[in-house]
Short mmCIF file of C-alpha atoms and ligand atoms in Angstrom, two decimals:
data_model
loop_
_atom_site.label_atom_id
_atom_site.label_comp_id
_atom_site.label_asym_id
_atom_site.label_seq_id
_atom_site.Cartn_x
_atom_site.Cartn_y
_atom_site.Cartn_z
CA UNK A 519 95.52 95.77 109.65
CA UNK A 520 99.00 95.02 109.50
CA UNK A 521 99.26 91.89 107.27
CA UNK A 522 98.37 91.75 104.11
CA UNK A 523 96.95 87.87 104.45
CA UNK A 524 94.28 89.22 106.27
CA UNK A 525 93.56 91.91 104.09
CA UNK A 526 93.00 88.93 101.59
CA UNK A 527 89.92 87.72 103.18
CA UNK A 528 88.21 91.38 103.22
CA UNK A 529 85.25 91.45 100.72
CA UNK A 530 85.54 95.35 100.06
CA UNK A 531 88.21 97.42 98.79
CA UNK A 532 91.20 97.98 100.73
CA UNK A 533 91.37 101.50 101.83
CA UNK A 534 94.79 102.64 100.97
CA UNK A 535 96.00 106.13 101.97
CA UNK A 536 97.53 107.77 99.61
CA UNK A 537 100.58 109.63 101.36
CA UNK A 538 99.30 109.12 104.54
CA UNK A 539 95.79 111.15 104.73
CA UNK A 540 96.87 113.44 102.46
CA UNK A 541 93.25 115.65 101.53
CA UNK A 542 93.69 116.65 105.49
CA UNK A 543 97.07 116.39 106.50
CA UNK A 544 100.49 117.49 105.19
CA UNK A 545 101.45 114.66 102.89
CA UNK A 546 103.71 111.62 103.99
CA UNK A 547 104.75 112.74 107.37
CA UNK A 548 104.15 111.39 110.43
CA UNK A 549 100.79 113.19 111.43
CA UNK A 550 99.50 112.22 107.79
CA UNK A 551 100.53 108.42 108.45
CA UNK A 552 98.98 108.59 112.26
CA UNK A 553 95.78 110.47 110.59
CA UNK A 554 95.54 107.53 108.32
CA UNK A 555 96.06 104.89 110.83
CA UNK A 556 93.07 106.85 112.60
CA UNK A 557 90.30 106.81 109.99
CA UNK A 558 90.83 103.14 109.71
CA UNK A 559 92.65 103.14 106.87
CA UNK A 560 93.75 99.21 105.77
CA UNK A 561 97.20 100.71 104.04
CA UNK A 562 99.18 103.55 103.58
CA UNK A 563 100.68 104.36 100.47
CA UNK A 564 104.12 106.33 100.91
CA UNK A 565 106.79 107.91 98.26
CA UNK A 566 110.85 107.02 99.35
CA UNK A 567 114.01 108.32 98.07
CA UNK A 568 117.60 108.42 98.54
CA UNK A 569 119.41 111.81 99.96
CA UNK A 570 122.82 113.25 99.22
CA UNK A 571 123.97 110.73 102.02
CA UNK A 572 122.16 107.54 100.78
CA UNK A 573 119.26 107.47 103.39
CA UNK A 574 115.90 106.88 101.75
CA UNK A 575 113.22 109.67 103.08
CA UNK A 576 109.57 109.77 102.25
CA UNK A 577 109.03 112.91 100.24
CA UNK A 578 106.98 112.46 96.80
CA UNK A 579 108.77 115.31 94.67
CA UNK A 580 112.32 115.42 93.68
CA UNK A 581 112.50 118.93 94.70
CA UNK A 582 111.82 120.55 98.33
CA UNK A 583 110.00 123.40 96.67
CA UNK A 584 106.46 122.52 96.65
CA UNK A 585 106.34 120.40 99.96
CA UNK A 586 108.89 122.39 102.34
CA UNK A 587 110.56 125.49 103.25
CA UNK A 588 113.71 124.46 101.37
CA UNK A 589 114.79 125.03 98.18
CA UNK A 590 116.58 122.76 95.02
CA UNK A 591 116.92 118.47 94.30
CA UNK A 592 116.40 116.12 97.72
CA UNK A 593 119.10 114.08 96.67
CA UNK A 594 121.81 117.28 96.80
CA UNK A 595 120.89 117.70 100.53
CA UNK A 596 122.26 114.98 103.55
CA UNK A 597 119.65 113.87 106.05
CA UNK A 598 120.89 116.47 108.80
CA UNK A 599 120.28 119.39 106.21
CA UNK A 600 116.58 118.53 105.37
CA UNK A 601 116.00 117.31 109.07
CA UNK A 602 116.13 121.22 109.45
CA UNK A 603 113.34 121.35 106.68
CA UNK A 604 109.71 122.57 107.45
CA UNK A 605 107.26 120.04 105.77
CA UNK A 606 104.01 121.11 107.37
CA UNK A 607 103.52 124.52 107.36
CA UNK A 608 102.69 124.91 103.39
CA UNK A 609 99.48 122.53 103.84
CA UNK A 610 98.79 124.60 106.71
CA UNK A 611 100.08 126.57 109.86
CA UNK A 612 98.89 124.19 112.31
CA UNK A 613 101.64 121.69 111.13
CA UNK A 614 104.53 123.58 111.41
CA UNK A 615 107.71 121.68 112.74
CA UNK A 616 106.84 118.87 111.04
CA UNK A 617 109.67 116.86 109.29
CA UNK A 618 110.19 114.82 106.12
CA UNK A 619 110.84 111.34 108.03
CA UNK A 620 112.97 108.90 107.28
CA UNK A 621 111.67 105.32 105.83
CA UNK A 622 112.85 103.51 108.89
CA UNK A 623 110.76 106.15 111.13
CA UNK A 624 107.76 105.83 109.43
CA UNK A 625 108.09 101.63 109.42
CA UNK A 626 108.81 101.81 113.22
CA UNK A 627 105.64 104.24 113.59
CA UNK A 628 103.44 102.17 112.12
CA UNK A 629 104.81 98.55 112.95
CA UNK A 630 101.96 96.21 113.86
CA UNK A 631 99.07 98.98 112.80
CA UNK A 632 99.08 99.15 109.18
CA UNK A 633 99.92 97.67 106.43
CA UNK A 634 102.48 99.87 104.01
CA UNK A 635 102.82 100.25 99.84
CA UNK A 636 106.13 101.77 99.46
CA UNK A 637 106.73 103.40 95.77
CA UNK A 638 109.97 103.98 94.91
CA UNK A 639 110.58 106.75 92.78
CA UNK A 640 112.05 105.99 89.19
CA UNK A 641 114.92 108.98 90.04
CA UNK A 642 116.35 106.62 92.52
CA UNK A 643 116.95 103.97 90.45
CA UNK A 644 120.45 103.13 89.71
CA UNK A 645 121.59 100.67 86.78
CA UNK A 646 124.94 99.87 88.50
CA UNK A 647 123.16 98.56 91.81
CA UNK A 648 125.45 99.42 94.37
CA UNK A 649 125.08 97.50 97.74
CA UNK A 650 123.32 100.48 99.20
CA UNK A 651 120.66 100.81 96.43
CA UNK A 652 117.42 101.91 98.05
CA UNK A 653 115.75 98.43 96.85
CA UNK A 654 118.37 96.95 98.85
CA UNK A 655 118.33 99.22 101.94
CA UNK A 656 114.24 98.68 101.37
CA UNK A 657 114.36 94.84 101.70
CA UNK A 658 116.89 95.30 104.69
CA UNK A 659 115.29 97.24 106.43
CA UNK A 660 111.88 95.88 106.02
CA UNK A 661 113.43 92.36 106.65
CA UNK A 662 114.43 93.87 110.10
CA UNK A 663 111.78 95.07 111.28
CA UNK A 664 109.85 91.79 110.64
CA UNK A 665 107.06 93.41 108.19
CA UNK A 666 107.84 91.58 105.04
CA UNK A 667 103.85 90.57 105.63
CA UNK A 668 103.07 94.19 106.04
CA UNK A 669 104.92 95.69 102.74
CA UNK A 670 103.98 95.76 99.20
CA UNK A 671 106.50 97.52 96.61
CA UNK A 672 105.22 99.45 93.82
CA UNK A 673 107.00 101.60 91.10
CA UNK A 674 107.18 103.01 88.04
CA UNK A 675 110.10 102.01 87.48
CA UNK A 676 109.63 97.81 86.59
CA UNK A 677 113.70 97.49 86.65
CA UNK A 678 113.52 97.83 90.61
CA UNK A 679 111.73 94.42 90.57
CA UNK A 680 114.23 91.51 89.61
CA UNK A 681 116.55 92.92 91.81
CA UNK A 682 113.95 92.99 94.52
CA UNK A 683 113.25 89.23 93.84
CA UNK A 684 116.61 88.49 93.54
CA UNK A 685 117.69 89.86 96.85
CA UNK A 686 115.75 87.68 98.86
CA UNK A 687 115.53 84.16 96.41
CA UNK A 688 119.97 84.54 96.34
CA UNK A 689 121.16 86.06 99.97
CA UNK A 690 118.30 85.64 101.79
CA UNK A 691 116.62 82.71 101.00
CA UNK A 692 113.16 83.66 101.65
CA UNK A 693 110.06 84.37 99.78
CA UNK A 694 110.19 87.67 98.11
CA UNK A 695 108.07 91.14 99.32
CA UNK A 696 105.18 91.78 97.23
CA UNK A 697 105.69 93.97 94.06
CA UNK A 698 102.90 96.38 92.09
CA UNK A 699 104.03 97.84 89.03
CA UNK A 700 102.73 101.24 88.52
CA UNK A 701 101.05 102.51 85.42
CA UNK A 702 101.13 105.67 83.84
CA UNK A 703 100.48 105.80 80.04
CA UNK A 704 98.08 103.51 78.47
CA UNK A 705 98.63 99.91 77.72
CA UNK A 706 96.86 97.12 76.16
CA UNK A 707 95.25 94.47 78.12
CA UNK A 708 97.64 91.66 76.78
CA UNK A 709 100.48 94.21 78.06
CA UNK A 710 99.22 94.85 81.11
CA UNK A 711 99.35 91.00 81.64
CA UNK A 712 102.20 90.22 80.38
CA UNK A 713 104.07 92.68 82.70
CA UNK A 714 102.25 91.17 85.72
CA UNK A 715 103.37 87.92 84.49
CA UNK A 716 107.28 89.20 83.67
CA UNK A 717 107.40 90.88 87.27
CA UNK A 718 105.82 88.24 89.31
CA UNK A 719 103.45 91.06 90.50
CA UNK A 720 101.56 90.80 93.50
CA UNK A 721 99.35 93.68 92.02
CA UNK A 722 98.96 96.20 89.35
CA UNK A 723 98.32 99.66 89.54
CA UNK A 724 96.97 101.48 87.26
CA UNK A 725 95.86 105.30 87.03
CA UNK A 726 92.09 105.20 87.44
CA UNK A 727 91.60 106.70 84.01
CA UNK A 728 92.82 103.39 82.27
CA UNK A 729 91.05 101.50 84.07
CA UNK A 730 88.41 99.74 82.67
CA UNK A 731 86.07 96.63 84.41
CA UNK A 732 87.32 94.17 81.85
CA UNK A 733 91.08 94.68 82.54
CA UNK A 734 90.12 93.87 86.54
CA UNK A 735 88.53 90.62 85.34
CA UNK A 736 91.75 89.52 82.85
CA UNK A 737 94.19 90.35 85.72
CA UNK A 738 91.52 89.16 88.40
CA UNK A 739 91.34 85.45 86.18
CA UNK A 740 95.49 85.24 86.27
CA UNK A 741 94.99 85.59 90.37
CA UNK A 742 96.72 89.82 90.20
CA UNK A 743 95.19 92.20 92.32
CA UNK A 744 94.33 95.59 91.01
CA UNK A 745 94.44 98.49 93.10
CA UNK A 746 93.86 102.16 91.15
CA UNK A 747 94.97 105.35 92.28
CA UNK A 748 94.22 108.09 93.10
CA UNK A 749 90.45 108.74 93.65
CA UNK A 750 88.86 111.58 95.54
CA UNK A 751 85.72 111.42 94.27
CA UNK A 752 82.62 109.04 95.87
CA UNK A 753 80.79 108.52 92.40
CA UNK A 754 84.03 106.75 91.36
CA UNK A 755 84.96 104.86 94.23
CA UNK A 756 81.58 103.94 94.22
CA UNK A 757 81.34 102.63 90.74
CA UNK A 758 85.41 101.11 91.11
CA UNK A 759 84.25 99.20 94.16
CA UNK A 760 80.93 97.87 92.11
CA UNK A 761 83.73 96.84 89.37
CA UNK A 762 85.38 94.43 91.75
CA UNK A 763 88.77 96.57 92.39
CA UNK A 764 91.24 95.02 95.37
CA UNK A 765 91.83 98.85 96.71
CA UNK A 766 91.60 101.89 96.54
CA UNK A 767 94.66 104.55 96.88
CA UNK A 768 92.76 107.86 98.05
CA UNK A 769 93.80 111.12 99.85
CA UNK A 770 90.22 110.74 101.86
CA UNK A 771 89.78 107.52 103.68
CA UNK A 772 87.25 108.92 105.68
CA UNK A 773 85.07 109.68 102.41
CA UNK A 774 86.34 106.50 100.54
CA UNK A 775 84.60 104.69 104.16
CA UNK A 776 81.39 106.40 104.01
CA UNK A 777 81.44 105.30 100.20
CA UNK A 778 81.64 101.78 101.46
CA UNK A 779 78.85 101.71 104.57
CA UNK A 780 76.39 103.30 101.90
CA UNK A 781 77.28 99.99 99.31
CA UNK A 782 76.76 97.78 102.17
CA UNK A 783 73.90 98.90 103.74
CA UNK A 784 72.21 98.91 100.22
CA UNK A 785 73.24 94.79 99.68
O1 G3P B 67 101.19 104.78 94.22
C1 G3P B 67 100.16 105.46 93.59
C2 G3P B 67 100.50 106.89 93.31
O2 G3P B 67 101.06 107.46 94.46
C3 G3P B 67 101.45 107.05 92.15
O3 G3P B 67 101.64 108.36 91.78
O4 G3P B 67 102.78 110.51 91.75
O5 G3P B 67 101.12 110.05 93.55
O6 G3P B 67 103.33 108.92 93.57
P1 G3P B 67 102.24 109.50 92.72
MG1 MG B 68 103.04 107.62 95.29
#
């Protein structure tokens, strides 16, 4: 489902894939993002940053090592150079060829079929804020395409977000994308809050281990969302959708579904 209004009115948690279907496919390329589109996923979840010549890719580490044939920092290489990349074969020889893809090619792959959380990694944040910042060339692009219905931000970085907002309240006049706040390290409840409250989130994320049923009820009571990554496991997804979570980010939609048919067909 492309817009996230309609994912509003599901009853379940939103399937989100996290990188595309990352348990079976090589992570955020194009056959993960197709795969995911395929088990029915309701979102994908994909990583973007910036390389050597400003275009933001989708590639989770800062470093080609563990995901590619190449070697040393994304952001020292232009688009051309890691065009030439392998990104499948290391998950497996059957996807060899396949490229790290640009944001805009994944967006116009997967217009009008799914929904998309972007997370923008914290290295690509810059204080000065050029005029092609990748929250800028983000809110462009998106705006362009028409999917500002289909896109929710999310970060670790929270400094990404007033800018966000203010791109579109100042030049663009329009209401602003949705924005998540990531969480890695523990914080209290009242923090937790008050960040959704400073950011004007749409949702919070938290790593699963911090999450606890209570928190979902405090944020659920101040109208945020909470969708928890990233769980393989069907005991867990199976007690986080009992605890009322919005979604679910998960390298196994398929297994994350079958979760879901067994709660139903026990109401
Ligand atoms: O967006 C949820 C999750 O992807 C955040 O962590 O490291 O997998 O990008 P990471
Ligand atoms: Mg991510």
């Amino acid at each position: 489902m492309e817009n996230i209004n309609k994912l509003e009115k599901i009853k379940r948690p939103w399937v989100v894939a996290h990188r595309g279907y990352s348990g079976r496919y090589p992570e955020n390329t194009a056959s993960a993002f197709e795969a995911a589109i395929g088990a029915g996923a309701d979102m994908i979840e994909l990583d973007v940053c910036l390389t050597k010549d400003r275009i933001p890719v989708v590639i989770h580490d800062q470093t080609l090592e563990r995901t590619t044939d190449g070697h040393g920092l994304v952001s020292e290489f232009t688009l051309s150079e890691l065009k030439k990349l392998d990104a499948g074969s290391w998950f497996s020889p059957e996807f060899k060829g396949e490229s790290i893809p640009t944001l805009e090619e994944v967006l116009l792959q997967i217009r009008g079929k799914i929904s998309v959380n972007i997370e923008i990694k914290p290295e690509s944040y810059e204080s000065a804020g050029p005029a092609d910042a990748i929250e800028k060339q983000i809110c462009i692009m998106v705006e362009k395409f028409g999917m500002n219905e289909s896109v929710l931000i999310s970060s670790f970085e929270h400094s990404f977000f007033p800018r966000i907002k203010l791109w579109h309240s100042k030049d663009n006049n329009q209401t602003s994308l949705r924005i998540a706040p990531l969480q890695e390290k523990e914080f209290s409840e009242e923090n937790v809050l008050k960040l959704c409250k400073g950011t004007e989130a749409y949702s919070f994320h938290p790593d699963e281990r911090f999450l606890t049923p209570s928190l979902i009820k405090i944020l659920k009571a101040s109208s945020f969302r909470t969708i928890a990554y990233t769980i393989n496991d069907e005991k867990r997804i199976e007690q986080l959708a009992k605890w009322g979570v919005t979604g679910i980010i998960t390298d196994e939609p398929e297994l994350m579904w079958k979760v879901l048919r067994k709660l139903n067909s026990n109401e």
